[in-house]
mmCIF file of C-alpha atoms and ligand atoms in Angstrom:
data_model
loop_
_atom_site.group_PDB
_atom_site.id
_atom_site.type_symbol
_atom_site.label_atom_id
_atom_site.label_comp_id
_atom_site.label_asym_id
_atom_site.label_seq_id
_atom_site.Cartn_x
_atom_site.Cartn_y
_atom_site.Cartn_z
ATOM 1 C CA ALA A 274 18.252 -2.198 -20.849
ATOM 2 C CA LYS A 275 15.174 -4.070 -19.741
ATOM 3 C CA ARG A 276 13.147 -0.942 -20.253
ATOM 4 C CA ASP A 277 13.733 -1.117 -24.010
ATOM 5 C CA GLU A 278 12.197 -4.551 -24.309
ATOM 6 C CA ARG A 279 8.645 -3.701 -25.214
ATOM 7 C CA GLY A 280 7.350 -7.251 -25.205
ATOM 8 C CA GLY A 281 4.297 -7.285 -22.937
ATOM 9 C CA TYR A 282 5.531 -9.708 -20.317
ATOM 10 C CA SER A 283 9.087 -8.445 -19.955
ATOM 11 C CA PHE A 284 7.846 -4.868 -19.902
ATOM 12 C CA TYR A 285 5.607 -5.776 -17.011
ATOM 13 C CA ALA A 286 8.451 -7.593 -15.269
ATOM 14 C CA ALA A 287 10.742 -4.599 -15.722
ATOM 15 C CA ASP A 288 8.051 -2.408 -14.248
ATOM 16 C CA GLN A 289 7.753 -4.726 -11.248
ATOM 17 C CA ASN A 290 11.510 -4.811 -10.797
ATOM 18 C CA GLU A 291 11.695 -1.081 -10.910
ATOM 19 C CA ARG A 292 9.016 -0.747 -8.297
ATOM 20 C CA LEU A 293 10.785 -3.241 -6.096
ATOM 21 C CA ALA A 294 14.065 -1.379 -6.495
ATOM 22 C CA ALA A 295 12.365 1.911 -5.628
ATOM 23 C CA HIS A 296 10.839 0.290 -2.571
ATOM 24 C CA ARG A 297 14.254 -1.011 -1.426
ATOM 25 C CA ARG A 298 15.856 2.367 -2.045
ATOM 26 C CA LEU A 299 13.209 4.112 0.021
ATOM 27 C CA LEU A 300 13.683 1.628 2.862
ATOM 28 C CA ASP A 301 17.465 2.080 2.827
ATOM 29 C CA GLU A 302 16.983 5.823 2.887
ATOM 30 C CA MET A 303 14.510 5.584 5.736
ATOM 31 C CA ARG A 304 16.898 3.447 7.799
ATOM 32 C CA ARG A 305 19.663 5.962 7.164
ATOM 33 C CA GLY A 306 17.248 8.817 7.924
ATOM 34 C CA ILE A 307 16.306 7.297 11.275
ATOM 35 C CA ARG A 308 19.994 6.973 12.185
ATOM 36 C CA ASN A 309 20.757 10.527 11.045
ATOM 37 C CA GLY A 310 17.874 12.191 12.819
ATOM 38 C CA GLU A 311 16.084 13.251 9.611
ATOM 39 C CA PHE A 312 12.676 12.447 11.132
ATOM 40 C CA PHE A 313 10.950 14.841 13.493
ATOM 41 C CA VAL A 314 7.499 15.605 14.812
ATOM 42 C CA GLU A 315 5.132 18.499 14.182
ATOM 43 C CA PHE A 316 2.042 19.251 16.209
ATOM 44 C CA GLN A 317 -1.310 20.362 14.840
ATOM 45 C CA PRO A 318 -3.641 21.974 17.393
ATOM 46 C CA ARG A 319 -7.204 20.766 17.997
ATOM 47 C CA PHE A 320 -9.563 23.443 19.282
ATOM 48 C CA GLU A 321 -12.640 23.286 21.442
ATOM 49 C CA THR A 322 -15.292 24.585 19.050
ATOM 50 C CA SER A 323 -17.279 26.595 21.609
ATOM 51 C CA SER A 324 -14.358 28.417 23.277
ATOM 52 C CA ARG A 325 -11.829 28.264 20.414
ATOM 53 C CA ARG A 326 -9.228 27.189 22.936
ATOM 54 C CA ILE A 327 -6.502 24.672 22.189
ATOM 55 C CA ARG A 328 -7.449 21.399 23.870
ATOM 56 C CA GLY A 329 -4.703 19.292 22.421
ATOM 57 C CA VAL A 330 -2.457 18.583 19.460
ATOM 58 C CA GLU A 331 -1.975 15.754 17.001
ATOM 59 C CA ALA A 332 1.608 14.561 16.575
ATOM 60 C CA LEU A 333 2.485 14.116 12.875
ATOM 61 C CA VAL A 334 5.778 12.648 11.752
ATOM 62 C CA ARG A 335 7.918 14.545 9.221
ATOM 63 C CA TRP A 336 10.874 13.506 7.098
ATOM 64 C CA ALA A 337 13.420 16.100 5.998
ATOM 65 C CA HIS A 338 15.191 14.152 3.252
ATOM 66 C CA PRO A 339 18.661 15.601 2.517
ATOM 67 C CA GLU A 340 18.100 15.669 -1.286
ATOM 68 C CA ARG A 341 14.370 15.451 -1.815
ATOM 69 C CA GLY A 342 13.323 17.871 0.916
ATOM 70 C CA ARG A 343 10.142 17.061 2.753
ATOM 71 C CA VAL A 344 8.710 13.645 1.948
ATOM 72 C CA SER A 345 5.008 13.192 2.687
ATOM 73 C CA PRO A 346 3.975 10.635 5.319
ATOM 74 C CA ALA A 347 1.393 9.429 2.804
ATOM 75 C CA GLU A 348 4.390 8.196 0.789
ATOM 76 C CA PHE A 349 6.595 6.689 3.475
ATOM 77 C CA ILE A 350 4.181 5.462 6.190
ATOM 78 C CA PRO A 351 2.744 2.659 4.025
ATOM 79 C CA GLN A 352 6.281 1.498 3.168
ATOM 80 C CA ALA A 353 7.316 1.740 6.807
ATOM 81 C CA GLU A 354 4.305 -0.402 7.715
ATOM 82 C CA ARG A 355 5.030 -3.034 5.095
ATOM 83 C CA SER A 356 8.659 -3.333 6.196
ATOM 84 C CA GLY A 357 8.092 -3.156 9.956
ATOM 85 C CA LEU A 358 10.173 0.034 10.191
ATOM 86 C CA ILE A 359 7.059 1.724 11.570
ATOM 87 C CA ILE A 360 7.771 0.015 14.893
ATOM 88 C CA PRO A 361 11.005 1.888 15.749
ATOM 89 C CA LEU A 362 9.788 5.023 13.942
ATOM 90 C CA GLY A 363 6.448 4.997 15.772
ATOM 91 C CA GLU A 364 8.204 4.515 19.085
ATOM 92 C CA ALA A 365 10.462 7.504 18.398
ATOM 93 C CA VAL A 366 7.417 9.659 17.521
ATOM 94 C CA LEU A 367 5.606 8.552 20.671
ATOM 95 C CA ARG A 368 8.560 9.339 22.935
ATOM 96 C CA ASP A 369 9.181 12.704 21.270
ATOM 97 C CA ALA A 370 5.474 13.624 21.493
ATOM 98 C CA CYS A 371 5.210 12.723 25.183
ATOM 99 C CA ARG A 372 8.402 14.582 26.082
ATOM 100 C CA THR A 373 7.412 17.706 24.134
ATOM 101 C CA ILE A 374 3.861 17.935 25.434
ATOM 102 C CA ALA A 375 4.936 17.300 29.038
ATOM 103 C CA GLY A 376 6.544 20.750 28.722
ATOM 104 C CA PHE A 377 3.143 22.393 28.135
ATOM 105 C CA ASP A 378 0.517 23.091 30.769
ATOM 106 C CA ALA A 379 -2.685 21.198 30.218
ATOM 107 C CA ILE A 380 -2.968 20.179 26.585
ATOM 108 C CA SER A 381 -3.162 16.556 25.510
ATOM 109 C CA VAL A 382 -1.338 14.909 22.642
ATOM 110 C CA SER A 383 -2.796 12.490 20.091
ATOM 111 C CA VAL A 384 -0.389 10.007 18.571
ATOM 112 C CA ASN A 385 -1.208 7.896 15.513
ATOM 113 C CA VAL A 386 -0.672 4.200 16.133
ATOM 114 C CA SER A 387 -0.379 1.991 13.069
ATOM 115 C CA PRO A 388 -2.096 -1.428 13.080
ATOM 116 C CA VAL A 389 1.400 -2.897 12.703
ATOM 117 C CA GLN A 390 2.507 -1.285 15.984
ATOM 118 C CA PHE A 391 -0.701 -2.533 17.502
ATOM 119 C CA ARG A 392 0.291 -6.117 16.818
ATOM 120 C CA ASP A 393 3.650 -5.628 18.548
ATOM 121 C CA PRO A 394 3.390 -7.404 21.918
ATOM 122 C CA ARG A 395 5.638 -4.728 23.466
ATOM 123 C CA LEU A 396 3.289 -1.841 22.598
ATOM 124 C CA VAL A 397 1.765 -1.426 26.082
ATOM 125 C CA GLU A 398 5.201 -1.572 27.687
ATOM 126 C CA ILE A 399 6.603 1.014 25.255
ATOM 127 C CA ILE A 400 3.713 3.384 25.950
ATOM 128 C CA ALA A 401 4.087 3.011 29.718
ATOM 129 C CA SER A 402 7.800 3.698 29.445
ATOM 130 C CA ALA A 403 7.282 6.756 27.180
ATOM 131 C CA LEU A 404 4.820 8.277 29.685
ATOM 132 C CA ASP A 405 7.082 7.510 32.600
ATOM 133 C CA GLU A 406 10.226 8.879 30.973
ATOM 134 C CA ALA A 407 8.426 12.111 29.987
ATOM 135 C CA GLY A 408 6.536 12.462 33.262
ATOM 136 C CA LEU A 409 3.319 12.858 31.259
ATOM 137 C CA PRO A 410 0.089 11.754 32.983
ATOM 138 C CA ALA A 411 -1.661 9.019 30.981
ATOM 139 C CA HIS A 412 -4.887 10.997 30.564
ATOM 140 C CA ARG A 413 -2.960 13.537 28.467
ATOM 141 C CA LEU A 414 -2.064 10.910 25.853
ATOM 142 C CA GLU A 415 -4.622 9.954 23.251
ATOM 143 C CA LEU A 416 -4.009 7.191 20.720
ATOM 144 C CA GLU A 417 -5.472 7.545 17.227
ATOM 145 C CA ILE A 418 -6.344 4.171 15.831
ATOM 146 C CA THR A 419 -7.867 3.112 12.521
ATOM 147 C CA GLU A 420 -10.016 0.071 11.981
ATOM 148 C CA GLY A 421 -7.044 -1.747 10.487
ATOM 149 C CA ILE A 422 -6.390 -3.113 13.986
ATOM 150 C CA LEU A 423 -9.508 -5.265 13.646
ATOM 151 C CA ILE A 424 -8.360 -7.168 10.622
ATOM 152 C CA GLU A 425 -6.164 -9.810 12.186
ATOM 153 C CA ASP A 426 -7.071 -10.500 15.752
ATOM 154 C CA ALA A 427 -10.018 -8.601 17.177
ATOM 155 C CA GLU A 428 -9.807 -10.403 20.490
ATOM 156 C CA ARG A 429 -6.216 -9.400 21.043
ATOM 157 C CA ALA A 430 -6.967 -5.856 19.943
ATOM 158 C CA ARG A 431 -9.754 -5.737 22.529
ATOM 159 C CA GLN A 432 -7.408 -6.898 25.289
ATOM 160 C CA THR A 433 -4.748 -4.372 24.349
ATOM 161 C CA LEU A 434 -7.277 -1.528 24.215
ATOM 162 C CA GLY A 435 -8.643 -2.638 27.594
ATOM 163 C CA ARG A 436 -5.188 -2.479 29.150
ATOM 164 C CA LEU A 437 -4.546 0.972 27.658
ATOM 165 C CA LYS A 438 -7.894 2.232 29.024
ATOM 166 C CA GLU A 439 -7.000 0.858 32.458
ATOM 167 C CA MET A 440 -3.772 2.828 32.319
ATOM 168 C CA GLY A 441 -5.903 5.950 31.808
ATOM 169 C CA LEU A 442 -5.198 6.728 28.135
ATOM 170 C CA ARG A 443 -7.827 8.060 25.781
ATOM 171 C CA LEU A 444 -8.642 6.256 22.562
ATOM 172 C CA ALA A 445 -9.683 8.007 19.380
ATOM 173 C CA MET A 446 -11.116 6.286 16.353
ATOM 174 C CA ASP A 447 -9.341 7.903 13.413
ATOM 175 C CA ASP A 448 -10.815 8.428 9.931
ATOM 176 C CA PHE A 449 -14.303 7.500 11.094
ATOM 177 C CA GLY A 450 -16.575 6.381 8.279
ATOM 178 C CA THR A 451 -13.909 5.685 5.664
ATOM 179 C CA GLY A 452 -13.568 1.946 6.334
ATOM 180 C CA TYR A 453 -15.948 -0.959 6.023
ATOM 181 C CA SER A 454 -16.751 -1.596 9.652
ATOM 182 C CA SER A 455 -16.709 1.734 11.472
ATOM 183 C CA MET A 456 -19.973 0.926 13.221
ATOM 184 C CA SER A 457 -19.119 -2.495 14.606
ATOM 185 C CA TYR A 458 -15.706 -1.188 15.543
ATOM 186 C CA LEU A 459 -17.395 1.576 17.528
ATOM 187 C CA CYS A 460 -19.703 -0.953 19.238
ATOM 188 C CA ASP A 461 -16.982 -3.403 20.144
ATOM 189 C CA PHE A 462 -14.198 -1.161 21.405
ATOM 190 C CA PRO A 463 -14.009 1.433 24.190
ATOM 191 C CA PHE A 464 -13.386 4.624 22.195
ATOM 192 C CA ASP A 465 -13.517 8.059 23.840
ATOM 193 C CA VAL A 466 -13.335 10.107 20.657
ATOM 194 C CA ILE A 467 -14.472 9.846 17.035
ATOM 195 C CA LYS A 468 -12.467 11.753 14.439
ATOM 196 C CA ILE A 469 -14.603 12.624 11.441
ATOM 197 C CA ASP A 470 -12.514 12.234 8.316
ATOM 198 C CA ARG A 471 -11.731 15.269 6.178
ATOM 199 C CA LYS A 472 -13.670 13.700 3.327
ATOM 200 C CA PHE A 473 -16.944 14.235 5.222
ATOM 201 C CA VAL A 474 -15.986 17.719 6.391
ATOM 202 C CA SER A 475 -15.376 18.750 2.794
ATOM 203 C CA GLY A 476 -18.878 17.457 1.973
ATOM 204 C CA LEU A 477 -20.513 19.882 4.412
ATOM 205 C CA HIS A 478 -21.257 22.408 1.666
ATOM 206 C CA ASP A 479 -23.838 19.984 0.263
ATOM 207 C CA PRO A 480 -26.983 20.971 2.155
ATOM 208 C CA GLY A 481 -28.535 17.596 1.485
ATOM 209 C CA ARG A 482 -26.583 14.424 2.077
ATOM 210 C CA GLY A 483 -23.193 15.878 2.913
ATOM 211 C CA ARG A 484 -24.470 17.811 5.885
ATOM 212 C CA ALA A 485 -26.836 15.054 6.998
ATOM 213 C CA VAL A 486 -23.977 12.552 7.231
ATOM 214 C CA VAL A 487 -21.871 14.835 9.418
ATOM 215 C CA GLN A 488 -24.890 15.671 11.547
ATOM 216 C CA ALA A 489 -25.587 11.950 12.011
ATOM 217 C CA ILE A 490 -21.995 11.209 13.071
ATOM 218 C CA ILE A 491 -22.072 14.061 15.597
ATOM 219 C CA GLY A 492 -25.447 12.810 16.880
ATOM 220 C CA LEU A 493 -24.021 9.310 17.179
ATOM 221 C CA GLY A 494 -21.163 10.618 19.291
ATOM 222 C CA GLN A 495 -23.566 12.546 21.499
ATOM 223 C CA SER A 496 -25.826 9.508 22.054
ATOM 224 C CA LEU A 497 -22.835 7.367 22.952
ATOM 225 C CA GLY A 498 -21.267 10.035 25.140
ATOM 226 C CA ILE A 499 -18.212 10.085 22.884
ATOM 227 C CA GLY A 500 -16.437 13.296 21.889
ATOM 228 C CA VAL A 501 -16.351 14.198 18.200
ATOM 229 C CA THR A 502 -13.462 15.966 16.478
ATOM 230 C CA ALA A 503 -13.792 17.161 12.885
ATOM 231 C CA GLU A 504 -10.566 17.034 10.879
ATOM 232 C CA GLY A 505 -9.504 18.978 7.815
ATOM 233 C CA VAL A 506 -11.528 22.127 8.509
ATOM 234 C CA GLU A 507 -10.438 24.506 5.758
ATOM 235 C CA THR A 508 -13.163 27.159 5.409
ATOM 236 C CA ASN A 509 -15.144 29.519 7.602
ATOM 237 C CA ASP A 510 -18.360 28.006 6.243
ATOM 238 C CA GLN A 511 -17.317 24.556 7.404
ATOM 239 C CA LEU A 512 -16.424 25.918 10.825
ATOM 240 C CA ALA A 513 -19.746 27.751 11.125
ATOM 241 C CA MET A 514 -21.668 24.591 10.260
ATOM 242 C CA LEU A 515 -19.676 22.481 12.701
ATOM 243 C CA MET A 516 -20.396 25.032 15.434
ATOM 244 C CA GLN A 517 -24.065 24.933 14.590
ATOM 245 C CA LEU A 518 -24.046 21.132 14.705
ATOM 246 C CA GLN A 519 -22.266 21.321 18.067
ATOM 247 C CA CYS A 520 -19.235 19.359 17.038
ATOM 248 C CA ARG A 521 -17.015 19.387 20.125
ATOM 249 C CA GLU A 522 -13.563 19.872 18.597
ATOM 250 C CA VAL A 523 -12.188 21.096 15.280
ATOM 251 C CA GLN A 524 -8.820 20.679 13.605
ATOM 252 C CA GLY A 525 -7.685 21.971 10.240
ATOM 253 C CA PHE A 526 -5.610 24.381 8.185
ATOM 254 C CA LEU A 527 -8.175 27.168 8.747
ATOM 255 C CA LEU A 528 -7.341 27.162 12.454
ATOM 256 C CA ALA A 529 -3.721 26.009 12.541
ATOM 257 C CA ARG A 530 -1.281 23.985 10.468
ATOM 258 C CA PRO A 531 1.018 21.342 11.913
ATOM 259 C CA MET A 532 3.876 23.258 13.600
ATOM 260 C CA SER A 533 7.087 23.016 15.592
ATOM 261 C CA PRO A 534 7.004 22.978 19.412
ATOM 262 C CA GLU A 535 8.436 26.526 19.362
ATOM 263 C CA ALA A 536 5.572 27.798 17.186
ATOM 264 C CA LEU A 537 3.103 25.987 19.422
ATOM 265 C CA ARG A 538 4.632 27.716 22.417
ATOM 266 C CA LEU A 539 4.044 31.128 20.786
ATOM 267 C CA LEU A 540 0.469 30.240 19.841
ATOM 268 C CA GLU A 541 -0.250 29.107 23.377
ATOM 269 C CA SER A 542 1.155 32.236 24.995
ATOM 270 C CA ASP A 543 -0.833 34.377 22.517
ATOM 271 C CA ALA A 544 -3.981 32.538 23.531
ATOM 272 C CA LYS A 545 -3.241 33.247 27.178
ATOM 273 C CA ALA A 546 -2.450 36.947 26.761
ATOM 274 C CA PRO A 547 -5.245 39.180 28.087
HETATM 275 P P1 C2E B 785 -4.232 11.487 9.563
HETATM 276 O O1 C2E B 785 -3.950 10.742 10.823
HETATM 277 O O2 C2E B 785 -5.628 11.496 9.071
HETATM 278 O O3 C2E B 785 -3.678 12.964 9.827
HETATM 279 C C1 C2E B 785 -4.281 14.141 9.360
HETATM 280 C C2 C2E B 785 -3.628 14.615 8.076
HETATM 281 O O4 C2E B 785 -4.414 15.686 7.545
HETATM 282 C C3 C2E B 785 -2.230 15.185 8.279
HETATM 283 O O5 C2E B 785 -1.515 14.913 7.092
HETATM 284 C C4 C2E B 785 -2.503 16.690 8.386
HETATM 285 O O6 C2E B 785 -1.393 17.482 8.070
HETATM 286 C C5 C2E B 785 -3.603 16.828 7.358
HETATM 287 N N1 C2E B 785 -4.461 17.986 7.585
HETATM 288 C C6 C2E B 785 -4.775 18.589 8.740
HETATM 289 N N2 C2E B 785 -5.622 19.620 8.551
HETATM 290 C C7 C2E B 785 -5.862 19.661 7.218
HETATM 291 C C8 C2E B 785 -6.667 20.520 6.370
HETATM 292 O O7 C2E B 785 -7.344 21.439 6.822
HETATM 293 N N3 C2E B 785 -6.661 20.235 5.041
HETATM 294 C C9 C2E B 785 -5.935 19.221 4.510
HETATM 295 N N4 C2E B 785 -5.983 19.048 3.189
HETATM 296 N N5 C2E B 785 -5.169 18.395 5.274
HETATM 297 C C10 C2E B 785 -5.136 18.616 6.602
HETATM 298 P P2 C2E B 785 -0.035 14.328 7.099
HETATM 299 O O8 C2E B 785 0.752 14.937 8.211
HETATM 300 O O9 C2E B 785 0.478 14.451 5.701
HETATM 301 O O10 C2E B 785 -0.241 12.803 7.461
HETATM 302 C C11 C2E B 785 -0.911 11.934 6.581
HETATM 303 C C12 C2E B 785 -1.194 10.624 7.250
HETATM 304 O O11 C2E B 785 0.034 9.937 7.560
HETATM 305 C C13 C2E B 785 -1.925 10.758 8.580
HETATM 306 O O12 C2E B 785 -3.301 10.939 8.354
HETATM 307 C C14 C2E B 785 -1.596 9.423 9.208
HETATM 308 O O13 C2E B 785 -2.416 8.412 8.709
HETATM 309 C C15 C2E B 785 -0.163 9.198 8.745
HETATM 310 N N6 C2E B 785 0.769 9.642 9.790
HETATM 311 C C16 C2E B 785 1.303 10.859 10.029
HETATM 312 N N7 C2E B 785 2.128 10.823 11.107
HETATM 313 C C17 C2E B 785 2.091 9.551 11.579
HETATM 314 C C18 C2E B 785 2.724 8.868 12.680
HETATM 315 O O14 C2E B 785 3.501 9.438 13.487
HETATM 316 N N8 C2E B 785 2.439 7.531 12.820
HETATM 317 C C19 C2E B 785 1.597 6.878 11.968
HETATM 318 N N9 C2E B 785 1.367 5.567 12.193
HETATM 319 N N10 C2E B 785 0.982 7.482 10.950
HETATM 320 C C20 C2E B 785 1.219 8.808 10.758
HETATM 321 CA CA1 CA B 786 -4.719 10.859 12.834
HETATM 322 CA CA1 CA B 787 -7.537 11.186 10.376
HETATM 323 CA CA1 CA B 788 -6.523 10.094 7.141
#
């Protein structure tokens, strides 16, 4: 009924109401989905560029919605963050990822940690318990963090990152270069890895600026003694250029898509076959 009122203000209000209702519906469905086990984790391999061996995997959450099919994390993660649901969901992903990867030989697992989870005072405890329960050594868990953690309380973020480093975890700076303060963030916090955002990798075909930017980020990592992983590698040309620039690790659809633990098992045994 409201939708038929075309007066400017009420139309806008109806639009707002609809968005709010959609938001609530999505949250209800997410809560139900968590209870019903509709969420699961896929793993996308990261390869050492020089040897083409799998060095680790990134854990990526998936939602198999009973009516809508697969819902993209780009759609539900922001809503989960706004509502706080990311805290239980993120914990479930972390525990699943640790348990799954403990069943593999040497590879490490990278888990995305939302800034909202980062503000949860129980985060360090939850991580310690996930490692312990899975029997996974801390050095095989890498946390992928975006500069969103800086926004509220940089001092607390620094303390938390310090404690995680002491435990032996590795810290990766996700989506490097897409935010406003990537550089100061890199100076102020003890990162072990920089992940170059897909946006820059897709700019590699530009022999001028595009390539220069990627080259500079890789050089920055080398000067700081920090590993660099390029994400979103989709073409052989991109891979060839990243090899030439001596980017340490590569990840992308060209090499492997996110996959189930069973598929990862097959890929790993293929890689080992003589
Ligand atoms: P991200 O952390 O930057 O993750 C990489 C995204 O790029 C993944 O999308 C992956 O599937 C996609 N990708 C990998 N290789 C390629 C490629 O060659 N080409 C293209 N076009 N895409 C590629 P996905 O799984 O849809 O996740 C989107 C975002 O949702 C992630 O971006 C991350 O920010 C968030 N996310 C996913 N899982 C989790 C999670 O468990 N916790 C949190 N907090 N965030 C998550
Ligand atoms: Ca990531
Ligand atoms: Ca990323
Ligand atoms: Ca991203």
